[in-house]
CSV table of C-alpha atoms in Angstrom, one decimal:
chain,number,residue,atom,x,y,z
A,1,MET,CA,-5.8,-13.2,-5.5
A,2,ILE,CA,-5.0,-10.8,-2.6
A,3,PHE,CA,-3.1,-7.7,-3.4
A,4,ASP,CA,-1.2,-5.3,-1.4
A,5,MET,CA,-1.8,-1.6,-2.5
A,6,ASP,CA,1.4,0.5,-2.1
A,7,GLY,CA,4.4,-0.9,-4.0
A,8,THR,CA,2.2,-3.6,-5.6
A,9,LEU,CA,-0.7,-2.0,-7.5
A,10,PHE,CA,0.0,1.7,-6.9
A,11,GLU,CA,3.4,3.5,-7.5
A,12,THR,CA,3.3,5.5,-4.3
A,13,ASP,CA,6.1,7.7,-4.9
A,14,THR,CA,4.4,9.3,-7.8
A,15,LEU,CA,1.9,10.8,-5.1
A,16,LEU,CA,3.9,10.8,-2.0
A,17,VAL,CA,6.9,13.0,-2.8
A,18,HIS,CA,4.7,16.2,-2.9
A,19,VAL,CA,2.6,15.0,-0.1
A,20,HIS,CA,6.0,14.7,2.1
A,21,GLU,CA,7.0,18.2,1.3
A,22,ARG,CA,3.6,19.7,2.3
A,23,ILE,CA,3.4,17.5,5.4
A,24,PHE,CA,6.6,18.9,6.9
A,25,GLU,CA,6.0,22.4,5.6
A,26,THR,CA,2.7,22.5,7.6
A,27,LEU,CA,4.2,20.9,10.7
A,28,ARG,CA,6.8,23.6,10.7
A,29,GLN,CA,4.3,26.4,10.2
A,30,GLU,CA,2.3,25.0,13.2
A,31,GLY,CA,5.5,24.9,15.3
A,32,LEU,CA,5.1,21.1,15.8
A,33,TYR,CA,8.4,19.9,14.1
A,34,LEU,CA,11.3,22.4,13.5
A,35,GLN,CA,13.9,19.8,12.3
A,36,PRO,CA,14.9,19.8,8.7
A,37,THR,CA,12.6,17.7,6.5
A,38,PRO,CA,13.8,14.0,6.6
A,39,PRO,CA,14.5,12.6,3.2
A,40,VAL,CA,11.5,11.3,1.4
A,41,GLU,CA,13.2,7.9,0.8
A,42,LYS,CA,12.9,7.3,4.5
A,43,LEU,CA,9.1,7.6,4.1
A,44,LEU,CA,9.0,5.5,1.2
A,45,ALA,CA,11.1,2.9,2.8
A,46,CYS,CA,8.5,2.5,5.6
A,47,LEU,CA,5.5,1.8,3.1
A,48,GLY,CA,3.7,-1.3,4.2
A,49,MET,CA,4.2,-0.5,7.8
A,50,LEU,CA,1.3,0.5,10.1
A,51,LEU,CA,1.0,4.3,10.3
A,52,GLU,CA,2.2,4.9,13.7
A,53,ASP,CA,5.2,2.7,13.1
A,54,ILE,CA,6.0,4.9,9.9
A,55,TRP,CA,6.4,8.1,11.9
A,56,ARG,CA,8.4,6.5,14.6
A,57,LYS,CA,10.9,5.6,11.9
A,58,VAL,CA,10.6,8.8,9.8
A,59,MET,CA,10.8,11.4,12.7
A,60,PRO,CA,11.8,9.5,16.0
A,61,ASP,CA,12.6,12.7,17.7
A,62,ALA,CA,9.1,14.2,17.2
A,63,SER,CA,6.4,14.4,19.6
A,64,GLU,CA,3.3,12.4,19.9
A,65,ALA,CA,1.3,15.5,18.9
A,66,ALA,CA,3.5,16.1,15.9
A,67,GLN,CA,3.3,12.3,14.8
A,68,ARG,CA,-0.6,12.4,15.1
A,69,ARG,CA,-0.8,15.5,13.2
A,70,ALA,CA,1.4,13.9,10.5
A,71,ASP,CA,-1.2,11.3,10.3
A,72,GLU,CA,-3.9,13.8,9.6
A,73,LEU,CA,-2.0,15.7,7.1
A,74,MET,CA,-0.8,12.6,5.3
A,75,LEU,CA,-4.3,11.4,4.6
A,76,GLN,CA,-5.6,14.9,3.7
A,77,TYR,CA,-2.8,15.7,1.2
A,78,GLU,CA,-2.8,12.1,-0.4
A,79,LEU,CA,-6.7,12.6,-0.9
A,80,GLU,CA,-6.2,16.1,-2.4
A,81,GLY,CA,-3.4,14.8,-4.6
A,82,LEU,CA,-5.5,12.0,-5.9
A,83,ALA,CA,-8.3,14.4,-6.6
A,84,ALA,CA,-6.0,16.3,-8.6
A,85,GLY,CA,-5.1,13.4,-10.7
A,86,GLU,CA,-1.7,12.7,-9.0
A,87,GLY,CA,-0.3,9.2,-8.6
A,88,GLU,CA,-0.1,6.3,-11.0
A,89,LEU,CA,-0.7,2.6,-11.1
A,90,TYR,CA,2.2,0.4,-12.1
A,91,PRO,CA,2.4,-0.4,-15.8
A,92,HIS,CA,0.0,-3.0,-16.8
A,93,VAL,CA,-2.0,-3.3,-13.6
A,94,ALA,CA,-5.5,-2.2,-14.8
A,95,GLU,CA,-5.4,-4.5,-17.8
A,96,THR,CA,-4.0,-7.3,-16.1
A,97,LEU,CA,-6.6,-7.2,-13.3
A,98,HIS,CA,-9.4,-7.0,-16.0
A,99,ALA,CA,-7.8,-10.1,-17.6
A,100,LEU,CA,-7.8,-11.9,-14.4
A,101,ARG,CA,-11.3,-11.1,-13.4
A,102,GLU,CA,-12.3,-12.5,-17.0
A,103,ARG,CA,-10.5,-15.7,-16.2
A,104,GLY,CA,-12.7,-16.1,-13.0
A,105,PHE,CA,-10.5,-15.0,-10.4
A,106,ARG,CA,-11.9,-13.2,-7.3
A,107,LEU,CA,-9.7,-10.2,-6.4
A,108,PHE,CA,-9.2,-8.5,-3.1
A,109,VAL,CA,-6.8,-5.8,-1.6
A,110,ALA,CA,-5.3,-6.2,1.9
A,111,SER,CA,-3.4,-3.1,3.0
A,112,ASN,CA,-1.8,-1.7,6.1
A,113,GLY,CA,-2.9,1.8,5.0
A,114,LEU,CA,-5.9,3.9,6.1
A,115,GLU,CA,-9.5,2.9,5.0
A,116,GLN,CA,-10.2,6.2,3.1
A,117,TYR,CA,-6.7,6.2,1.2
A,118,VAL,CA,-7.1,2.5,0.0
A,119,LYS,CA,-10.5,3.0,-1.1
A,120,GLU,CA,-9.8,6.3,-2.7
A,121,VAL,CA,-6.8,5.0,-4.7
A,122,ALA,CA,-8.8,2.2,-6.1
A,123,ARG,CA,-11.8,4.6,-7.2
A,124,TYR,CA,-9.6,7.4,-8.5
A,125,LYS,CA,-7.7,5.0,-10.6
A,126,GLY,CA,-10.7,3.2,-11.9
A,127,ILE,CA,-10.0,-0.3,-10.4
A,128,ALA,CA,-12.4,-0.4,-7.5
A,129,PRO,CA,-15.1,-2.3,-9.4
A,130,LEU,CA,-12.7,-5.2,-10.1
A,131,PHE,CA,-12.4,-6.2,-6.5
A,132,ASP,CA,-14.6,-8.2,-4.2
A,133,GLY,CA,-13.2,-6.6,-1.1
A,134,LEU,CA,-10.9,-3.7,-0.2
A,135,TYR,CA,-9.5,-4.5,3.3
A,136,SER,CA,-7.3,-2.1,5.2
A,137,ALA,CA,-5.9,-2.0,8.7
A,138,GLY,CA,-7.4,1.4,9.1
A,139,GLU,CA,-10.9,-0.1,8.7
A,140,TYR,CA,-10.5,-3.2,10.6
A,141,GLY,CA,-8.1,-2.1,13.3
A,142,THR,CA,-5.8,-5.2,12.7
A,143,ALA,CA,-2.4,-5.3,14.6
A,144,SER,CA,-0.7,-7.1,11.6
A,145,LYS,CA,-1.5,-8.1,7.9
A,146,VAL,CA,-1.7,-11.8,8.9
A,147,GLN,CA,-4.6,-10.7,11.0
A,148,LEU,CA,-6.0,-8.7,8.1
A,149,VAL,CA,-5.8,-11.4,5.5
A,150,ALA,CA,-7.3,-13.9,8.0
A,151,ARG,CA,-10.2,-11.6,8.4
A,152,LEU,CA,-10.7,-11.3,4.7
A,153,MET,CA,-10.6,-14.9,4.0
A,154,ALA,CA,-13.1,-15.7,6.8
A,155,ASP,CA,-15.5,-12.9,5.5
A,156,HIS,CA,-15.5,-14.2,2.0
A,157,GLY,CA,-15.1,-17.9,2.4
A,158,VAL,CA,-11.7,-17.9,0.9
A,159,ASN,CA,-9.8,-21.3,1.2
A,160,SER,CA,-7.0,-20.9,-1.1
A,161,ALA,CA,-5.4,-17.8,-2.8
A,162,TRP,CA,-2.2,-16.0,-3.9
A,163,MET,CA,-0.9,-13.2,-1.8
A,164,VAL,CA,0.7,-10.7,-4.0
A,165,GLY,CA,3.0,-7.9,-2.5
A,166,ASP,CA,6.3,-6.4,-2.3
A,167,ARG,CA,7.1,-6.4,1.5
A,168,SER,CA,8.1,-8.9,4.1
A,169,SER,CA,4.7,-8.2,5.8
A,170,ASP,CA,3.1,-9.6,2.6
A,171,VAL,CA,5.1,-12.8,2.7
A,172,GLU,CA,4.2,-13.2,6.4
A,173,ALA,CA,0.4,-12.4,5.7
A,174,GLY,CA,0.5,-15.0,2.9
A,175,LYS,CA,2.6,-17.8,4.8
A,176,GLY,CA,0.7,-17.1,8.0
A,177,ASN,CA,-2.5,-18.0,6.3
A,178,GLY,CA,-1.3,-20.9,4.1
A,179,LEU,CA,-1.4,-19.1,1.0
A,180,GLN,CA,1.0,-19.0,-2.0
A,181,VAL,CA,3.1,-15.8,-2.1
A,182,VAL,CA,4.0,-13.9,-5.2
A,183,GLY,CA,6.7,-11.4,-4.7
A,184,CYS,CA,6.7,-8.2,-6.7
A,185,ALA,CA,10.4,-7.4,-7.4
A,186,TYR,CA,9.7,-4.3,-9.5
A,187,ALA,CA,8.9,-2.2,-6.5
A,188,VAL,CA,11.8,0.0,-5.4
A,189,TYR,CA,10.5,0.6,-1.8
A,190,GLY,CA,11.6,-2.7,-0.1
A,191,ARG,CA,14.7,-4.6,-0.2
A,192,LYS,CA,14.9,-7.7,-2.3
A,193,GLU,CA,15.6,-9.9,0.8
A,194,GLU,CA,12.2,-8.8,2.1
A,195,LEU,CA,10.6,-11.1,-0.5
A,196,GLN,CA,12.7,-14.3,0.6
A,197,GLY,CA,10.1,-17.1,1.3
A,198,SER,CA,7.9,-16.1,-1.9
A,199,ASP,CA,6.9,-19.0,-4.0
A,200,ALA,CA,7.5,-17.0,-7.1
A,201,LEU,CA,9.0,-13.5,-8.0
A,202,ILE,CA,7.6,-11.2,-10.7
A,203,SER,CA,9.5,-8.3,-12.4
A,204,ASP,CA,6.4,-7.1,-14.5
A,205,PHE,CA,2.8,-7.3,-13.5
A,206,ARG,CA,1.7,-9.1,-16.5
A,207,GLN,CA,3.7,-12.0,-15.4
A,208,LEU,CA,0.8,-12.9,-13.1
A,209,LEU,CA,-1.2,-13.9,-16.1
A,210,GLU,CA,1.6,-16.4,-17.1
A,211,LEU,CA,1.5,-17.9,-13.5
A,212,ALA,CA,-2.3,-18.1,-13.6
A,213,GLY,CA,-2.0,-20.1,-16.6
A,214,GLU,CA,0.3,-22.7,-15.1
């Protein structure tokens, strides 16, 4: 099984609301962005996109320098928040991943996020040892999640798998690589229509165990 991270395993708003405030506070202090802070919902709605696309959506009127500085601040403040114990996995994620491992499933992450962020979420939340690989667009420089999942499959000799995620990019990554797609309908960041084309929808992470038993 190949999992997205934000909105699938990790309930990102439990970390990002505070990070969002700090980013724009610092940008104002540094004179890089003097507009009012955009609503955090705008940022949450962009989760799953590549980082450069996120800032084009969240602050399209900002300079390139402000957007690149926001990249740096986002990673810095996310890592500081994780180290301070902020952020939560979705309910039942850890025990379900353990159970899937015990059943013999190989588990992977494929995320459009930054390498250090993806790896540190897994480490701080205690689930890193359960995965055979933690793949990110930040590490591999892929232009789409379709490419990232293709790279993961080639590296690990994966011929069939489930792609589990909450955004249209996850559906595309699965279908683009001939995989079954499980859409996570419990996440609040995407719109339900983004999951059109999924082979199954789950509203509780534990439902993966039921699907795996079919």
